[in-house]
mmCIF file of C-alpha atoms in Angstrom:
data_model
loop_
_atom_site.group_PDB
_atom_site.id
_atom_site.type_symbol
_atom_site.label_atom_id
_atom_site.label_comp_id
_atom_site.label_asym_id
_atom_site.label_seq_id
_atom_site.Cartn_x
_atom_site.Cartn_y
_atom_site.Cartn_z
ATOM 1 C CA MET A 1 2.333 96.868 29.159
ATOM 2 C CA ALA A 2 2.335 93.277 30.022
ATOM 3 C CA LEU A 3 1.556 90.349 27.906
ATOM 4 C CA ALA A 4 -2.427 89.465 28.297
ATOM 5 C CA TYR A 5 -4.733 87.034 26.991
ATOM 6 C CA ARG A 6 -7.082 87.967 24.495
ATOM 7 C CA ALA A 7 -8.845 85.159 22.561
ATOM 8 C CA LYS A 8 -8.657 81.369 21.666
ATOM 9 C CA ALA A 9 -10.013 78.670 19.366
ATOM 10 C CA GLU A 10 -9.590 75.161 19.062
ATOM 11 C CA ALA A 11 -9.865 72.115 16.725
ATOM 12 C CA GLY A 12 -10.304 68.260 17.099
ATOM 13 C CA PRO A 13 -9.558 65.664 18.246
ATOM 14 C CA ALA A 14 -9.631 64.668 14.592
ATOM 15 C CA THR A 15 -7.508 62.851 11.856
ATOM 16 C CA THR A 16 -8.062 65.709 9.560
ATOM 17 C CA ASP A 17 -5.256 66.815 7.302
ATOM 18 C CA PRO A 18 -4.544 69.433 7.530
ATOM 19 C CA MET A 19 -5.745 70.469 11.055
ATOM 20 C CA THR A 20 -7.035 74.144 10.660
ATOM 21 C CA ILE A 21 -7.872 76.672 13.432
ATOM 22 C CA SER A 22 -9.302 79.930 12.423
ATOM 23 C CA LEU A 23 -9.003 82.978 14.566
ATOM 24 C CA THR A 24 -9.382 86.834 14.110
ATOM 25 C CA THR A 25 -6.207 88.715 15.279
ATOM 26 C CA THR A 26 -6.681 92.558 16.106
ATOM 27 C CA PRO A 27 -4.126 95.332 16.569
ATOM 28 C CA GLY A 28 -2.269 94.802 19.563
ATOM 29 C CA ASP A 29 -1.984 91.059 19.175
ATOM 30 C CA LYS A 30 1.743 90.382 19.414
ATOM 31 C CA LEU A 31 1.916 86.596 20.292
ATOM 32 C CA LEU A 32 0.319 83.555 18.981
ATOM 33 C CA GLY A 33 0.676 80.348 20.840
ATOM 34 C CA LEU A 34 -0.263 76.961 19.255
ATOM 35 C CA CYS A 35 -0.697 73.853 21.243
ATOM 36 C CA ILE A 36 -0.872 70.523 19.592
ATOM 37 C CA THR A 37 -1.249 67.121 21.288
ATOM 38 C CA GLY A 38 -2.477 63.604 20.047
ATOM 39 C CA ALA A 39 -2.948 59.979 20.563
ATOM 40 C CA THR A 40 0.090 57.617 20.259
ATOM 41 C CA THR A 41 3.750 58.586 20.820
ATOM 42 C CA ALA A 42 4.403 59.006 17.093
ATOM 43 C CA ALA A 43 5.044 62.558 16.061
ATOM 44 C CA ARG A 44 2.700 64.592 13.699
ATOM 45 C CA THR A 45 4.205 64.695 10.245
ATOM 46 C CA GLY A 46 4.020 67.561 7.868
ATOM 47 C CA GLY A 47 6.403 70.207 9.372
ATOM 48 C CA ALA A 48 6.095 73.534 11.106
ATOM 49 C CA PRO A 49 2.414 75.026 11.145
ATOM 50 C CA THR A 50 1.733 78.248 9.116
ATOM 51 C CA TRP A 51 -0.446 81.298 9.640
ATOM 52 C CA ASN A 52 -2.216 83.295 6.898
ATOM 53 C CA SER A 53 -1.955 80.848 4.106
ATOM 54 C CA GLY A 54 1.753 80.226 4.541
ATOM 55 C CA ALA A 55 2.686 83.746 4.774
ATOM 56 C CA GLN A 56 4.198 83.252 8.239
ATOM 57 C CA THR A 57 5.608 80.086 9.967
ATOM 58 C CA PHE A 58 5.281 79.176 13.528
ATOM 59 C CA THR A 59 8.661 78.509 15.632
ATOM 60 C CA PRO A 60 8.897 75.596 17.945
ATOM 61 C CA ALA A 61 8.981 76.143 21.640
ATOM 62 C CA GLY A 62 11.034 73.148 22.899
ATOM 63 C CA THR A 63 10.889 69.893 20.750
ATOM 64 C CA ASN A 64 8.085 67.409 20.246
ATOM 65 C CA GLN A 65 7.693 65.621 23.501
ATOM 66 C CA ALA A 66 6.589 61.954 23.406
ATOM 67 C CA GLY A 67 5.015 60.121 26.257
ATOM 68 C CA SER A 68 6.118 56.625 27.428
ATOM 69 C CA ALA A 69 3.070 54.922 25.624
ATOM 70 C CA GLU A 70 0.208 57.088 24.578
ATOM 71 C CA ASN A 71 0.805 60.670 23.556
ATOM 72 C CA ASN A 72 2.862 63.114 21.623
ATOM 73 C CA THR A 73 2.777 67.086 22.541
ATOM 74 C CA GLU A 74 3.913 70.146 20.520
ATOM 75 C CA LEU A 75 3.936 73.973 21.563
ATOM 76 C CA TRP A 76 4.675 76.510 18.897
ATOM 77 C CA TYR A 77 4.689 80.401 18.742
ATOM 78 C CA LEU A 78 4.401 83.265 16.247
ATOM 79 C CA ILE A 79 5.483 86.810 17.190
ATOM 80 C CA ASN A 80 3.830 89.849 15.428
ATOM 81 C CA PRO A 81 1.280 87.733 13.526
ATOM 82 C CA ASN A 82 -0.437 89.231 10.485
ATOM 83 C CA ILE A 83 -3.779 90.921 11.514
ATOM 84 C CA GLY A 84 -6.937 89.753 10.143
ATOM 85 C CA THR A 85 -9.051 86.623 10.049
ATOM 86 C CA TYR A 86 -6.792 83.796 9.071
ATOM 87 C CA ALA A 87 -5.915 80.254 10.148
ATOM 88 C CA ALA A 88 -3.237 78.329 11.627
ATOM 89 C CA ILE A 89 -2.585 75.238 9.343
ATOM 90 C CA ALA A 90 -0.777 72.139 10.617
ATOM 91 C CA GLN A 91 -0.207 69.513 8.152
ATOM 92 C CA ASN A 92 -1.003 66.031 9.422
ATOM 93 C CA ASP A 93 0.260 63.803 6.746
ATOM 94 C CA SER A 94 -0.016 60.642 8.763
ATOM 95 C CA ALA A 95 -3.585 61.245 9.701
ATOM 96 C CA LYS A 96 -2.811 61.278 13.392
ATOM 97 C CA ASN A 97 -5.540 61.667 16.030
ATOM 98 C CA ILE A 98 -4.585 65.295 17.129
ATOM 99 C CA TRP A 99 -6.072 68.283 19.040
ATOM 100 C CA GLY A 100 -4.950 71.971 18.635
ATOM 101 C CA CYS A 101 -5.507 75.113 20.655
ATOM 102 C CA LEU A 102 -4.585 78.501 19.079
ATOM 103 C CA VAL A 103 -4.362 81.576 21.594
ATOM 104 C CA ALA A 104 -3.750 85.224 20.925
ATOM 105 C CA PHE A 105 -1.976 87.522 23.424
ATOM 106 C CA THR A 106 -1.542 91.347 23.257
ATOM 107 C CA ALA A 107 1.503 93.195 24.406
ATOM 108 C CA GLY A 108 2.470 96.823 24.634
ATOM 109 C CA GLY A 109 5.976 96.475 22.924
ATOM 110 C CA ALA A 110 8.223 93.753 21.534
ATOM 111 C CA VAL A 111 7.724 90.138 22.552
ATOM 112 C CA SER A 112 10.409 87.398 22.924
ATOM 113 C CA LEU A 113 10.822 83.912 24.136
ATOM 114 C CA PHE A 114 11.937 83.909 27.686
ATOM 115 C CA GLY A 115 14.310 81.247 28.988
ATOM 116 C CA THR A 116 14.278 77.649 28.002
ATOM 117 C CA PRO A 117 10.963 75.736 27.493
ATOM 118 C CA GLY A 118 10.564 72.826 29.841
ATOM 119 C CA GLN A 119 9.087 69.420 28.930
ATOM 120 C CA THR A 120 8.458 66.068 30.375
ATOM 121 C CA GLY A 121 7.366 62.521 29.310
ATOM 122 C CA VAL A 122 7.308 60.877 32.755
ATOM 123 C CA SER A 123 4.161 58.671 33.661
ATOM 124 C CA THR A 124 2.413 60.427 36.521
ATOM 125 C CA GLN A 125 -1.016 61.478 37.891
ATOM 126 C CA THR A 126 0.281 65.052 38.376
ATOM 127 C CA PRO A 127 2.424 66.279 35.441
ATOM 128 C CA SER A 128 4.120 69.580 36.320
ATOM 129 C CA LEU A 129 6.856 71.948 35.025
ATOM 130 C CA THR A 130 8.408 75.084 36.430
ATOM 131 C CA ILE A 131 10.162 78.219 34.641
ATOM 132 C CA ASN A 132 11.958 80.164 37.035
ATOM 133 C CA SER A 133 12.448 84.084 37.292
ATOM 134 C CA ILE A 134 9.704 84.946 34.947
ATOM 135 C CA PRO A 135 9.938 88.793 34.592
ATOM 136 C CA ALA A 136 7.028 91.197 35.526
ATOM 137 C CA GLY A 137 4.516 91.098 32.570
ATOM 138 C CA GLY A 138 5.587 87.666 31.307
ATOM 139 C CA MET A 139 3.334 84.850 30.107
ATOM 140 C CA THR A 140 3.623 81.318 30.550
ATOM 141 C CA VAL A 141 1.742 78.574 28.448
ATOM 142 C CA SER A 142 1.587 74.884 28.644
ATOM 143 C CA VAL A 143 -0.030 71.959 26.875
ATOM 144 C CA VAL A 144 -0.395 68.317 27.972
ATOM 145 C CA GLY A 145 -1.538 64.908 26.557
ATOM 146 C CA HIS A 146 -2.248 62.368 29.084
ATOM 147 C CA GLY A 147 -3.428 58.551 28.966
ATOM 148 C CA ASN A 148 -6.067 58.971 31.667
ATOM 149 C CA LYS A 149 -9.326 59.600 29.676
ATOM 150 C CA ASP A 150 -10.927 62.064 32.184
ATOM 151 C CA ALA A 151 -10.417 65.805 31.963
ATOM 152 C CA PRO A 152 -7.874 67.054 34.312
ATOM 153 C CA THR A 153 -7.914 70.060 36.736
ATOM 154 C CA SER A 154 -4.799 72.488 36.991
ATOM 155 C CA ASN A 155 -3.540 75.288 39.057
ATOM 156 C CA GLN A 156 -3.463 78.059 36.515
ATOM 157 C CA THR A 157 -5.928 79.754 34.164
ATOM 158 C CA THR A 158 -7.612 77.188 31.790
ATOM 159 C CA LEU A 159 -7.557 77.580 28.054
ATOM 160 C CA TYR A 160 -9.015 74.086 27.551
ATOM 161 C CA LEU A 161 -9.100 70.938 29.642
ATOM 162 C CA ALA A 162 -10.932 68.005 28.191
ATOM 163 C CA GLY A 163 -11.180 64.152 28.158
ATOM 164 C CA ALA A 164 -11.592 61.768 25.342
ATOM 165 C CA SER A 165 -12.399 57.979 25.046
ATOM 166 C CA SER A 166 -8.853 56.940 25.759
ATOM 167 C CA TRP A 167 -6.766 59.956 26.620
ATOM 168 C CA SER A 168 -7.136 63.591 27.728
ATOM 169 C CA ARG A 169 -5.667 66.921 26.741
ATOM 170 C CA GLY A 170 -5.197 70.391 28.160
ATOM 171 C CA ALA A 171 -3.689 73.890 27.894
ATOM 172 C CA ILE A 172 -3.189 76.335 30.629
ATOM 173 C CA TYR A 173 -1.632 79.875 31.008
ATOM 174 C CA ARG A 174 -0.338 82.272 33.713
ATOM 175 C CA ALA A 175 0.213 86.131 33.334
ATOM 176 C CA SER A 176 2.861 87.255 35.880
ATOM 177 C CA ALA A 177 2.197 90.642 37.423
ATOM 178 C CA SER A 178 5.566 90.481 39.174
ATOM 179 C CA SER A 179 8.723 88.544 38.753
ATOM 180 C CA GLU A 180 8.170 85.023 39.935
ATOM 181 C CA ASN A 181 8.888 81.375 39.481
ATOM 182 C CA VAL A 182 5.837 79.706 37.857
ATOM 183 C CA THR A 183 4.770 76.125 37.984
ATOM 184 C CA HIS A 184 2.232 74.489 35.837
ATOM 185 C CA THR A 185 0.376 71.412 37.279
ATOM 186 C CA TYR A 186 -2.184 69.188 35.913
ATOM 187 C CA THR A 187 -4.111 66.699 37.992
ATOM 188 C CA HIS A 188 -5.569 63.722 36.354
ATOM 189 C CA GLY A 189 -7.837 60.851 37.634
ATOM 190 C CA ALA A 190 -4.824 58.545 37.929
ATOM 191 C CA SER A 191 -1.251 57.905 37.006
ATOM 192 C CA ASP A 192 -0.586 57.351 33.286
ATOM 193 C CA ASP A 193 1.451 58.313 30.330
ATOM 194 C CA THR A 194 2.258 62.170 30.100
ATOM 195 C CA ALA A 195 3.447 64.309 27.221
ATOM 196 C CA MET A 196 3.954 68.014 28.630
ATOM 197 C CA VAL A 197 5.621 71.093 27.229
ATOM 198 C CA MET A 198 5.806 74.621 28.715
ATOM 199 C CA ALA A 199 7.355 77.780 27.529
ATOM 200 C CA ALA A 200 7.421 81.638 28.761
ATOM 201 C CA TRP A 201 7.503 84.915 26.897
ATOM 202 C CA GLN A 202 8.218 88.567 27.894
ATOM 203 C CA ASP A 203 7.386 91.942 26.739
ATOM 204 C CA VAL A 204 10.785 93.167 26.332
ATOM 205 C CA THR A 205 9.623 96.904 26.362
ATOM 206 C CA SER A 206 7.929 96.584 29.655
ATOM 207 C CA ASN A 207 11.257 95.067 31.079
ATOM 208 C CA ILE A 208 13.172 97.974 29.738
ATOM 209 C CA LYS A 209 10.890 100.494 31.209
ATOM 210 C CA SER A 210 11.300 98.700 34.589
ATOM 211 C CA VAL A 211 15.046 98.607 34.376
ATOM 212 C CA ARG A 212 15.036 102.472 33.631
ATOM 213 C CA GLY A 213 12.872 102.988 36.555
ATOM 214 C CA LEU A 214 15.100 101.232 38.826
ATOM 215 C CA LEU A 215 18.152 103.057 37.510
ATOM 216 C CA ARG A 216 16.405 106.215 37.917
ATOM 217 C CA ALA A 217 15.711 105.445 41.609
ATOM 218 C CA SER A 218 19.013 104.235 42.207
ATOM 219 C CA ILE A 219 20.587 107.348 40.724
ATOM 220 C CA SER A 220 18.279 109.675 42.936
ATOM 221 C CA LYS A 221 19.337 107.818 46.007
ATOM 222 C CA LEU A 222 22.720 107.938 45.092
ATOM 223 C CA ASN A 223 22.587 111.722 44.487
ATOM 224 C CA GLY A 224 20.882 112.122 47.828
ATOM 225 C CA LEU A 225 23.421 110.281 49.554
ATOM 226 C CA ALA A 226 26.416 112.357 47.992
ATOM 227 C CA ILE A 227 24.637 115.555 48.907
ATOM 228 C CA ALA A 228 24.151 114.438 52.458
ATOM 229 C CA SER A 229 27.769 113.421 52.590
ATOM 230 C CA VAL A 230 28.983 116.866 51.344
ATOM 231 C CA LYS A 231 26.846 118.602 53.671
ATOM 232 C CA SER A 232 28.085 116.649 56.515
ATOM 233 C CA ARG A 233 31.743 117.221 55.582
ATOM 234 C CA ASP A 234 31.255 120.997 55.506
ATOM 235 C CA GLY A 235 29.271 121.144 58.794
ATOM 236 C CA LEU A 236 26.123 122.074 56.788
ATOM 237 C CA ALA A 237 24.077 119.041 57.997
#
């Protein structure tokens, strides 16, 4: 079974400490992604976000990405979250103006981070990142903060795309039905400061089943060739 989107929630933009995003997880939810972006290049202070009153701690996908002038972005994830109605809590000790998006994905088996997360802080109108060779059943998520105030558009499925008084934010995802290279691109109203992070995850069980299927097909083909060779040698073909 592939990774699949199930639910989302958001909070902010606000200077609240801590930032709290509530969500109900259900059986089958194997991955939570937490996108955070905010105004100014300064990093949010307070450490790693937690789930279920501190019972579980999110893992960073890449590092904080600072833009050249206006934004700072983070991407976190949690595998096998506790099931129930809980909150992701991100300390905001410096009262930074931040926005957060929490998203739940289902999977049929074990989930793991795939490859190396990408990130960019280049000023541009069309921030873009690519992760190659995403396996069948994989999931990519990205988050962006941008100095242009208007809501961007994107080339993938929207989680949130919104503008603010002086900056904009967005988060998108793609579920890969087959192995592919995946690019996430946001298009803004003008070139400006960018802080973007992208990461990918895989359903390990699905990949194991796929490999087993390929091995069975290869073995069957080899057996057929061997039998045909023996028949040809013995004049039975």
